PDB file of C-alpha atoms and ligand atoms in Angstrom:
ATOM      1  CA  UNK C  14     102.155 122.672  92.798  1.00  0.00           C
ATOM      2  CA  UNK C  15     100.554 122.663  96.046  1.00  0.00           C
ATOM      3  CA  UNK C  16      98.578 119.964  96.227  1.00  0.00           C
ATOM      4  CA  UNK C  17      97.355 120.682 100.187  1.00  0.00           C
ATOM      5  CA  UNK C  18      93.646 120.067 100.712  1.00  0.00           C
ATOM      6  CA  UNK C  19      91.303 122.728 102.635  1.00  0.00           C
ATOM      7  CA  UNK C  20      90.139 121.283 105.876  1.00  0.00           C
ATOM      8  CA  UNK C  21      86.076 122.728 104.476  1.00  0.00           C
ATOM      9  CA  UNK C  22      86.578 120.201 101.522  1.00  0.00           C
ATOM     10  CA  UNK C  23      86.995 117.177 104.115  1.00  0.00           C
ATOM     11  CA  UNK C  24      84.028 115.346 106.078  1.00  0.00           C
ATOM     12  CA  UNK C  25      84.292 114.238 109.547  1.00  0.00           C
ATOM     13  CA  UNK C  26      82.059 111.853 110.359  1.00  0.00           C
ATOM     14  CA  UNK C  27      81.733 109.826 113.853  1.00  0.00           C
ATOM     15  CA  UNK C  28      81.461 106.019 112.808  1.00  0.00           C
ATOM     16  CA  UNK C  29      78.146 104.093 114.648  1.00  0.00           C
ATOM     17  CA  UNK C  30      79.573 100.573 112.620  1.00  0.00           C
ATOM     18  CA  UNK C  31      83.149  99.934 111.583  1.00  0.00           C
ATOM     19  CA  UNK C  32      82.490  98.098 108.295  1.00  0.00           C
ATOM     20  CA  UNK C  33      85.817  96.362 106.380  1.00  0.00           C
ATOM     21  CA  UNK C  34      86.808  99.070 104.334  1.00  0.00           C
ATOM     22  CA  UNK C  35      87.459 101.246 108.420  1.00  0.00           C
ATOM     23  CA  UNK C  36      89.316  97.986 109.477  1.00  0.00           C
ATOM     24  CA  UNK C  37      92.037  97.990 107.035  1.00  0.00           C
ATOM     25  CA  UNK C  38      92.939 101.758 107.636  1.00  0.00           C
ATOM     26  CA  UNK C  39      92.650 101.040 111.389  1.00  0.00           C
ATOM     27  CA  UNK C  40      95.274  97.529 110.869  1.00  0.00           C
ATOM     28  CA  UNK C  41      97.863 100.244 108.646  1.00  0.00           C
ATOM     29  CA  UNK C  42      98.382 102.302 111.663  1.00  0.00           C
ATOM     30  CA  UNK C  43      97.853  99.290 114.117  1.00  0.00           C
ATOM     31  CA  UNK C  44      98.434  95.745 113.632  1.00  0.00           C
ATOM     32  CA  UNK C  45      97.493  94.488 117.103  1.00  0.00           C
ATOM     33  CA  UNK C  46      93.887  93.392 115.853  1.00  0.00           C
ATOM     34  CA  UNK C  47      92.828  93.171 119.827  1.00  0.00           C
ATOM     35  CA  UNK C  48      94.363  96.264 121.174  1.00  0.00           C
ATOM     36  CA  UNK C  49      92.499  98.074 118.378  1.00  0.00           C
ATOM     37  CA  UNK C  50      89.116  96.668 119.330  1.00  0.00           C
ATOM     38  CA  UNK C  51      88.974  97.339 123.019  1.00  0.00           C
ATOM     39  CA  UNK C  52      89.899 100.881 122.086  1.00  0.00           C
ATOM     40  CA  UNK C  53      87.398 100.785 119.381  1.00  0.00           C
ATOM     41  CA  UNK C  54      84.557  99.697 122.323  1.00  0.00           C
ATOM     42  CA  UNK C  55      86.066 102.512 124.593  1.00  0.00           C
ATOM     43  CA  UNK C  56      86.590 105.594 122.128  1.00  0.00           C
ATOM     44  CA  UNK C  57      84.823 107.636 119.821  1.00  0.00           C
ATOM     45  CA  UNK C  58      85.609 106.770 116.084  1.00  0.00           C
ATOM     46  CA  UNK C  59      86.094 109.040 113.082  1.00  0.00           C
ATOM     47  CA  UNK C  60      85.551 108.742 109.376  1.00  0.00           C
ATOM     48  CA  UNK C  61      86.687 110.927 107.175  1.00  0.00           C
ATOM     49  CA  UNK C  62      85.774 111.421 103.418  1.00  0.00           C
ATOM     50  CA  UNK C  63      87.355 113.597 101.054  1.00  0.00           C
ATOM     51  CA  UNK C  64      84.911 114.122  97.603  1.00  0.00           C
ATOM     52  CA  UNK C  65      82.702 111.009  99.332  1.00  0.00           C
ATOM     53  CA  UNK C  66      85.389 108.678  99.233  1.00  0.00           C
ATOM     54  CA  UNK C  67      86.758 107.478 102.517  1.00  0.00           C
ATOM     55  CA  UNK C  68      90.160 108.859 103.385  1.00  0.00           C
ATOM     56  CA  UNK C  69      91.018 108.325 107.058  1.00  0.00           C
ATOM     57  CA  UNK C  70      90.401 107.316 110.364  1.00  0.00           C
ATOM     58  CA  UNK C  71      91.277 108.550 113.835  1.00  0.00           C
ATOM     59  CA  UNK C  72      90.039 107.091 117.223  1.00  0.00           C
ATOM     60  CA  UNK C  73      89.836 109.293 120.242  1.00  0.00           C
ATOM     61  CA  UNK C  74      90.228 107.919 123.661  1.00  0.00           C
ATOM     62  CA  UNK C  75      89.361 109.316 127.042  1.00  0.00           C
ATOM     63  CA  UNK C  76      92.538 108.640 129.216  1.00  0.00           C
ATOM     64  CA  UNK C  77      91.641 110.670 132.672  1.00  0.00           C
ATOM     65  CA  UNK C  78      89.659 113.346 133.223  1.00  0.00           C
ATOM     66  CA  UNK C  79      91.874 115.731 131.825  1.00  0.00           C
ATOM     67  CA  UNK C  80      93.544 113.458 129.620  1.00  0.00           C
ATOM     68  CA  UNK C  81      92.317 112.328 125.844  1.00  0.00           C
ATOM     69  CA  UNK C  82      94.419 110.273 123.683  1.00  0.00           C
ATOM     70  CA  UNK C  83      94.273 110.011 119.836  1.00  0.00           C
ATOM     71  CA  UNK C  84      94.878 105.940 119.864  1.00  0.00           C
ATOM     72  CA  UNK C  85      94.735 105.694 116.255  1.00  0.00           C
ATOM     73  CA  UNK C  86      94.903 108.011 112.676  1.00  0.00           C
ATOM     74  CA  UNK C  87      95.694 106.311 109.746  1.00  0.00           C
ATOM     75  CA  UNK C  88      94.973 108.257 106.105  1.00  0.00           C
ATOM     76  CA  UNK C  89      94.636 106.092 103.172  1.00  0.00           C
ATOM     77  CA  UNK C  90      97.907 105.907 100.774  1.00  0.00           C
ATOM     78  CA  UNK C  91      95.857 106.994  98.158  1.00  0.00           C
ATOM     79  CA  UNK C  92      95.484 110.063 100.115  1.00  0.00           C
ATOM     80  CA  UNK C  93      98.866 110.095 101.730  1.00  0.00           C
ATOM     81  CA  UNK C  94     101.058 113.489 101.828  1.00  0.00           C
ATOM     82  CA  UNK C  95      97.847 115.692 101.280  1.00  0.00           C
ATOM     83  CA  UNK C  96      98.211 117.425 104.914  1.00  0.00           C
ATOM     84  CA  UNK C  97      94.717 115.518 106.096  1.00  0.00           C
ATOM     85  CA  UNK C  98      96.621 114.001 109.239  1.00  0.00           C
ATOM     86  CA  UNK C  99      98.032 117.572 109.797  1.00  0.00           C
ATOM     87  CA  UNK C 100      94.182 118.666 110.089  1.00  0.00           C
ATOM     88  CA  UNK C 101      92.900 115.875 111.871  1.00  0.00           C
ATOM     89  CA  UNK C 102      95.423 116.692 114.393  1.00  0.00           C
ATOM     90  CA  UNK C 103      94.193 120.244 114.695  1.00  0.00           C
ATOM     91  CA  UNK C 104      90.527 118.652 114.642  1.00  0.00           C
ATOM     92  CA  UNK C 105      91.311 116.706 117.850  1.00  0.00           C
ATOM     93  CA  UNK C 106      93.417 119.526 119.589  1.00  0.00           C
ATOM     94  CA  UNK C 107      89.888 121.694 119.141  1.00  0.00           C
ATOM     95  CA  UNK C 108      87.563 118.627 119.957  1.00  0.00           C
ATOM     96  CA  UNK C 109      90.036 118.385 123.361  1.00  0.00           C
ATOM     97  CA  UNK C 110      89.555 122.180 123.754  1.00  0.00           C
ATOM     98  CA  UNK C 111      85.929 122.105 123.449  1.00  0.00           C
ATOM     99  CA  UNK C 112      85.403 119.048 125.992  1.00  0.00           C
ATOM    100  CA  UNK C 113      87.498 120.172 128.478  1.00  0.00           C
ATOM    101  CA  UNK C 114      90.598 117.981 128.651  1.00  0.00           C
ATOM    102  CA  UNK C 115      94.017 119.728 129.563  1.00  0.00           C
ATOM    103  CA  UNK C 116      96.093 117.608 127.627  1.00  0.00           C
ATOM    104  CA  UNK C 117      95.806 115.634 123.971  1.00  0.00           C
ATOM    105  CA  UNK C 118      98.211 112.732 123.784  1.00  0.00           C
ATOM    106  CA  UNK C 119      99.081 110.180 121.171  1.00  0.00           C
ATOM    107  CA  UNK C 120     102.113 107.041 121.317  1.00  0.00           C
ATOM    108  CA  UNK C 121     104.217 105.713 118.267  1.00  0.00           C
ATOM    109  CA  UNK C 122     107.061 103.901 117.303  1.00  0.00           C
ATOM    110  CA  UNK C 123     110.114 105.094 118.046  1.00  0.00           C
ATOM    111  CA  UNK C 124     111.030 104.032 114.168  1.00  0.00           C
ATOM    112  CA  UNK C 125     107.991 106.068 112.935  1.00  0.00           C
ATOM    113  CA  UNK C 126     110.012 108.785 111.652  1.00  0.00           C
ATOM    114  CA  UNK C 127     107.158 110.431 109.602  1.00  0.00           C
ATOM    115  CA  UNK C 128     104.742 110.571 112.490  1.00  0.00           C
ATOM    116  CA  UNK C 129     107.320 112.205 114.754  1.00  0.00           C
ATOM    117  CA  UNK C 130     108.443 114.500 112.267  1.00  0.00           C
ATOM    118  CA  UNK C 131     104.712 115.265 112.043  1.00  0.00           C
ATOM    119  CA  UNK C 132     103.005 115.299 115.646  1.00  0.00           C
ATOM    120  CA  UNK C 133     105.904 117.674 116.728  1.00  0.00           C
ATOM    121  CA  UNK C 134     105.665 119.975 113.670  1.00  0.00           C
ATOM    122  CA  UNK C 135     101.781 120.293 114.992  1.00  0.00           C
ATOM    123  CA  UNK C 136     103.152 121.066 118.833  1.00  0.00           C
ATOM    124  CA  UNK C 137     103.250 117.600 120.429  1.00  0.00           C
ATOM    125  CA  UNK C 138     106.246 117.223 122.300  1.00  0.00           C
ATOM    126  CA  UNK C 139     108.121 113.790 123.894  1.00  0.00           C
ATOM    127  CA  UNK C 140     106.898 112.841 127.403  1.00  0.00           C
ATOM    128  CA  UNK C 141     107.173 108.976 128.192  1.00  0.00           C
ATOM    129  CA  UNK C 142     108.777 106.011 126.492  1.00  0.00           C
ATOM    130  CA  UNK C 143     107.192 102.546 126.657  1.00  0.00           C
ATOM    131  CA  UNK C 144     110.122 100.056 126.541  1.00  0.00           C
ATOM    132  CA  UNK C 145     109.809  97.319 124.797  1.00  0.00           C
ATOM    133  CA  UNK C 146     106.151  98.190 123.849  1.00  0.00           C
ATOM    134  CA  UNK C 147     105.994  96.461 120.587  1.00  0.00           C
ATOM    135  CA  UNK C 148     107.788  93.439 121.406  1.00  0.00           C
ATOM    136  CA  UNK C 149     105.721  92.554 124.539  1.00  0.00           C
ATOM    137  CA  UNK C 150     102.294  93.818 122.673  1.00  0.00           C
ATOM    138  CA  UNK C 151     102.689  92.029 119.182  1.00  0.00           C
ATOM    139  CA  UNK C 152     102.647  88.743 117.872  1.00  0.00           C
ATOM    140  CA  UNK C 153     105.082  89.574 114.922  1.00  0.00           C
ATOM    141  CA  UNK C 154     108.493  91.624 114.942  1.00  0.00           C
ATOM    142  CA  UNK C 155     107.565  95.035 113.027  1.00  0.00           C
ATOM    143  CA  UNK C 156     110.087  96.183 111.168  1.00  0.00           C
ATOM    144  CA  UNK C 157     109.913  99.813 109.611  1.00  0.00           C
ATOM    145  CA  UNK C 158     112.735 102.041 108.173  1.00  0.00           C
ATOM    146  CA  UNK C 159     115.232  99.626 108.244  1.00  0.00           C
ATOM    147  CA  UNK C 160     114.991  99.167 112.097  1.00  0.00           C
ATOM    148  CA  UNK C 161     113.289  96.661 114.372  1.00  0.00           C
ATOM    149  CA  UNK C 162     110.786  98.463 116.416  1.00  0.00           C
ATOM    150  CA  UNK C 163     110.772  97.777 120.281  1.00  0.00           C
ATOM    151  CA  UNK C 164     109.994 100.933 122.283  1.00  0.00           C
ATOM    152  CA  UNK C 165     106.911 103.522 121.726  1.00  0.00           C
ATOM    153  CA  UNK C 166     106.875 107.291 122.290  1.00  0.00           C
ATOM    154  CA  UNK C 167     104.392 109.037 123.844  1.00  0.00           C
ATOM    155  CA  UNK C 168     103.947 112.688 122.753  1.00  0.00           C
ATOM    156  CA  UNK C 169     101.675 115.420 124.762  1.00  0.00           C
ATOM    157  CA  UNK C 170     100.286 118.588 123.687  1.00  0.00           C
ATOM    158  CA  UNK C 171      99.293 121.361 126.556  1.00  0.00           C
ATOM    159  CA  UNK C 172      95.971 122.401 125.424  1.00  0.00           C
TER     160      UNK C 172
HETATM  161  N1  ACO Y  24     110.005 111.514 107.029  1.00  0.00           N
HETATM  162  C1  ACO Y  24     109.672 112.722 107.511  1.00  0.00           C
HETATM  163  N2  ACO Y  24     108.606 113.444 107.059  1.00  0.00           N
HETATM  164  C2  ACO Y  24     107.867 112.905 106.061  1.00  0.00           C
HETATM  165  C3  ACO Y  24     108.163 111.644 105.506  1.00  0.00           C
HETATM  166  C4  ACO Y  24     109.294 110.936 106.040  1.00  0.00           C
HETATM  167  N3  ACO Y  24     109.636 109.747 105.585  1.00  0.00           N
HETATM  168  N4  ACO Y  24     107.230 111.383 104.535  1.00  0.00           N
HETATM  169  C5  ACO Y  24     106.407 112.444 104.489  1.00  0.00           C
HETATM  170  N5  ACO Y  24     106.789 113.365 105.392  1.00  0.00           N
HETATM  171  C6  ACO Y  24     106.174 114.644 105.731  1.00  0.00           C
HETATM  172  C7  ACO Y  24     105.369 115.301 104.620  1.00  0.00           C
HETATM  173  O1  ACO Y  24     106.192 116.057 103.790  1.00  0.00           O
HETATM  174  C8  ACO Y  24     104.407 116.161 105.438  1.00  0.00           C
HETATM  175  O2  ACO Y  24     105.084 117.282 105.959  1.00  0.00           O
HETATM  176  P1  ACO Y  24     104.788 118.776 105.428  1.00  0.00           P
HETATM  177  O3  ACO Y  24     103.333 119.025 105.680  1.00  0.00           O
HETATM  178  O4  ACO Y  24     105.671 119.632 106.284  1.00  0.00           O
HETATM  179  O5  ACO Y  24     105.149 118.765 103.976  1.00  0.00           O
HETATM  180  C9  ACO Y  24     104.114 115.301 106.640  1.00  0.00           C
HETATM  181  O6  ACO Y  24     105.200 114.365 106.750  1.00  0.00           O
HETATM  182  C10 ACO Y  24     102.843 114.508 106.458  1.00  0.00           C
HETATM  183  O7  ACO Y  24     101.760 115.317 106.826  1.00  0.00           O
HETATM  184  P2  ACO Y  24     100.271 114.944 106.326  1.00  0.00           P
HETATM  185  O8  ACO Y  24     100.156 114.991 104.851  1.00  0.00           O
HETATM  186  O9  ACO Y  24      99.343 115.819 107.121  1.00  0.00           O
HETATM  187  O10 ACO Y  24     100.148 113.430 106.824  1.00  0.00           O
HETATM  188  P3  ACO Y  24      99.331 112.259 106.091  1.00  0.00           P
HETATM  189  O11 ACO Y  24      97.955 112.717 105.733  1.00  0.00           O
HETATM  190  O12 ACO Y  24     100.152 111.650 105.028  1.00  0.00           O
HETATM  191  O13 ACO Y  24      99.179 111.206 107.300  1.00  0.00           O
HETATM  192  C11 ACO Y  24     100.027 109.382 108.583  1.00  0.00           C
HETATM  193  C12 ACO Y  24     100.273 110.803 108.074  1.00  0.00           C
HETATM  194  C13 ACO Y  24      98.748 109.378 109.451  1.00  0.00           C
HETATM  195  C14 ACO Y  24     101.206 108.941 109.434  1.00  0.00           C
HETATM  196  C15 ACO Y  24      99.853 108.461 107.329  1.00  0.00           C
HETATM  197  O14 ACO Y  24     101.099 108.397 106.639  1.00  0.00           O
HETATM  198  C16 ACO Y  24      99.418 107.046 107.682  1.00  0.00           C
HETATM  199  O15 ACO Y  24      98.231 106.795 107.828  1.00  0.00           O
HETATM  200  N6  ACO Y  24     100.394 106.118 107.823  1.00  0.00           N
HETATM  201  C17 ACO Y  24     100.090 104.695 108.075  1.00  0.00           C
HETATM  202  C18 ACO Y  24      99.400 104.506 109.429  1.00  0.00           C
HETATM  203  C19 ACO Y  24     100.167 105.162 110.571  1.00  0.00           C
HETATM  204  O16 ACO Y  24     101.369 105.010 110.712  1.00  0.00           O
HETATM  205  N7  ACO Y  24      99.421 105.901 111.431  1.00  0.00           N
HETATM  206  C20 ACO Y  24      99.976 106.522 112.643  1.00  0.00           C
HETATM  207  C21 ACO Y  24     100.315 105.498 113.677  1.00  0.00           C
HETATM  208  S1  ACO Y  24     100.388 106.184 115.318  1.00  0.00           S
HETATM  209  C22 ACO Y  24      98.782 106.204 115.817  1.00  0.00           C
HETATM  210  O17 ACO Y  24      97.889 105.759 115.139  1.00  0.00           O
HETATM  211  C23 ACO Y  24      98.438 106.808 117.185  1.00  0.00           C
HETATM  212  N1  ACO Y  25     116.733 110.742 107.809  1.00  0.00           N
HETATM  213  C1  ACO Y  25     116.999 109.449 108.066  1.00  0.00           C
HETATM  214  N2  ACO Y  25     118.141 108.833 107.709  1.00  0.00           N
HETATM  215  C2  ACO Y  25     119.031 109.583 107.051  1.00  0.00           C
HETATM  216  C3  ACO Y  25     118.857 110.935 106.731  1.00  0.00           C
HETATM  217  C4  ACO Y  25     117.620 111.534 107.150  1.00  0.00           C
HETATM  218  N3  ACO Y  25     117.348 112.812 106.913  1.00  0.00           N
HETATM  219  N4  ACO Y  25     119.940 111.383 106.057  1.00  0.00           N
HETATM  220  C5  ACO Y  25     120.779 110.352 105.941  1.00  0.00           C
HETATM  221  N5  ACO Y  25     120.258 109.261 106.534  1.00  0.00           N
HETATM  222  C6  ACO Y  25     120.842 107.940 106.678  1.00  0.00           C
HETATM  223  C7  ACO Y  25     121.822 107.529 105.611  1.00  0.00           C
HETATM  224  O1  ACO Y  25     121.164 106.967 104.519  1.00  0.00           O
HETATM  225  C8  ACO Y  25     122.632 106.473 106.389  1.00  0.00           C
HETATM  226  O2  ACO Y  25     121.874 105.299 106.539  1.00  0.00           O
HETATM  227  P1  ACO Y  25     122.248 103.919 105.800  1.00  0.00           P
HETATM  228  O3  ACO Y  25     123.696 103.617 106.207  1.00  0.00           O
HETATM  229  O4  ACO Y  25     121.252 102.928 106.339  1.00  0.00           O
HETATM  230  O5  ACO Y  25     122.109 104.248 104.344  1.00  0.00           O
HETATM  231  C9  ACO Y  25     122.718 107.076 107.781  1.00  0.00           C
HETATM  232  O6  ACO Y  25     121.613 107.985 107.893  1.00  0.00           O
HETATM  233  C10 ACO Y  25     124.009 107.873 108.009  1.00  0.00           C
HETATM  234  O7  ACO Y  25     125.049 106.962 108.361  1.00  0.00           O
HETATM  235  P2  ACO Y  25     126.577 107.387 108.242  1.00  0.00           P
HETATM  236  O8  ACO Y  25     126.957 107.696 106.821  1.00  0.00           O
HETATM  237  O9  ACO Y  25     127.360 106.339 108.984  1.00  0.00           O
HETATM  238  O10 ACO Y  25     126.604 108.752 109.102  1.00  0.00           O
HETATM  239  P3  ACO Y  25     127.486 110.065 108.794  1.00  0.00           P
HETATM  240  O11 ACO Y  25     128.898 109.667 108.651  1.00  0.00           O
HETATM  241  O12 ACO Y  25     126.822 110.872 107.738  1.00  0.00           O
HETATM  242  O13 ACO Y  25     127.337 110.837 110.176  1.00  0.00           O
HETATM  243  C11 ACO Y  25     126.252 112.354 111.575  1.00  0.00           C
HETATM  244  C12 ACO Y  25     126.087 111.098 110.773  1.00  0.00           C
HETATM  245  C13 ACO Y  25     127.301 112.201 112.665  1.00  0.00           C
HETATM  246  C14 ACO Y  25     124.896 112.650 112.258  1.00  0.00           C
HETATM  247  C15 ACO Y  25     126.627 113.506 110.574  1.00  0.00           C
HETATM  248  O14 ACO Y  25     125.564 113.721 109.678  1.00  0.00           O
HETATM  249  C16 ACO Y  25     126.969 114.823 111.265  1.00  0.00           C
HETATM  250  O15 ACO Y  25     128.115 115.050 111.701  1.00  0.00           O
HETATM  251  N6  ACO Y  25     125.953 115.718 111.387  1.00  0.00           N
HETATM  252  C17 ACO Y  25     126.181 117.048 111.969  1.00  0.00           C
HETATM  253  C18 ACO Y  25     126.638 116.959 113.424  1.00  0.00           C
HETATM  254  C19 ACO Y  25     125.694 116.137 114.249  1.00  0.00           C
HETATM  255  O16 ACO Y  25     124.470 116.279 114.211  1.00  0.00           O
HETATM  256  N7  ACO Y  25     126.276 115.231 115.052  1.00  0.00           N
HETATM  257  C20 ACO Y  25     125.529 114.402 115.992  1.00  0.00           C
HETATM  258  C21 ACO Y  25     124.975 115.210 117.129  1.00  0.00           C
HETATM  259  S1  ACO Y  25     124.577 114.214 118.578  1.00  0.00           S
HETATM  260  C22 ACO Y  25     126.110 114.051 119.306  1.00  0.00           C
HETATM  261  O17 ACO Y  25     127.074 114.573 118.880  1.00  0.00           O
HETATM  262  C23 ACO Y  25     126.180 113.195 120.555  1.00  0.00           C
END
């Protein structure tokens, strides 16, 4: 069965007040509490609902001029495996379009095996590694698919 949502039966909505229930989705894709607040102060922020229930978050991020950054997209497990990061992705690729910016970029963990598999299916490709990213960045080791995570990967799409 395909269970894929249409992108005209999700909301975007920017966010004026990040209330607890945007926290929590914000803390799944990024535990460094302080990180995610100065970007929170410096980016625009997106809710999105799906049937009026919240489903997702992404932050956007003006890097340079020509450079915007998605610094955060997390989609609620409930929600999980639907294709709504797939769209969001396409959202910010047009929002990047439409404002101007020559390139979209976005980091994760070199562990992250989901997101890569995912921001390259959409076009991103490798351009950067932070070493030792998470270890200097974090309070806590973060451990995901079996593997400690040190180093983050930057991806880049042309737009
Ligand atoms: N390995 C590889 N691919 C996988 C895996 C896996 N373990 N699990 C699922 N997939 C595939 C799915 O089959 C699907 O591919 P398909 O469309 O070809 O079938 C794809 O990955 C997932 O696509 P979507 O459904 O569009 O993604 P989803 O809405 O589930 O959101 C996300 C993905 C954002 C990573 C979500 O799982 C999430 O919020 N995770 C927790 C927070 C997080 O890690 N956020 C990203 C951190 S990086 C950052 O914020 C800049
Ligand atoms: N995603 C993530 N992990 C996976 C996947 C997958 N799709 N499929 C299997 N794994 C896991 C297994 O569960 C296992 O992990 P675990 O030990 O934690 O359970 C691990 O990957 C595989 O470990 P091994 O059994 O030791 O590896 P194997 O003997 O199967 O060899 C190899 C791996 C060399 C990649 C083999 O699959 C192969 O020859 N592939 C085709 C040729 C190839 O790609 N070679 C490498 C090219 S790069 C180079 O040559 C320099």
């Amino acid at each position: 069965m395909n269970n894929k949502i249409k992108a005209d039966q999700l909301e975007i909505k920017p966010v004026d007040k990040v209330t607890a229930a945007h926290w929590k989705l914000l803390l799944l894709a990024d535990s460094n509490k302080n990180l995610v607040q100065s970007y929170l102060q410096l980016g625009l922020t997106f809710a999105i609902y799906k049937e009026a229930k919240l489903a997702a978050i992404m932050v956007l991020q003006e890097v340079s001029q020509f450079k915007l950054e998605i610094k955060n997209i997390s989609v609620d497990p409930e929600f999980e495996n639907q294709g709504i990061a797939t769209k969001l992705l396409h959202y910010a690729i047009q929002f990047a379009k439409k404002h101007h910016y020559q390139q979209l970029q976005i980091g994760t963990g070199s562990t992250s095996f989901k997101q890569l598999y995912l921001y390259q299916k959409v076009g991103f490709r490798i351009t950067d590694i932070k070493s030792n990213f998470f270890i200097e960045n974090y309070e806590r080791p973060i451990h995901e698919n079996g593997l400690l995570l040190r180093d983050m990967l930057m991806l880049t799409i042309n737009i």
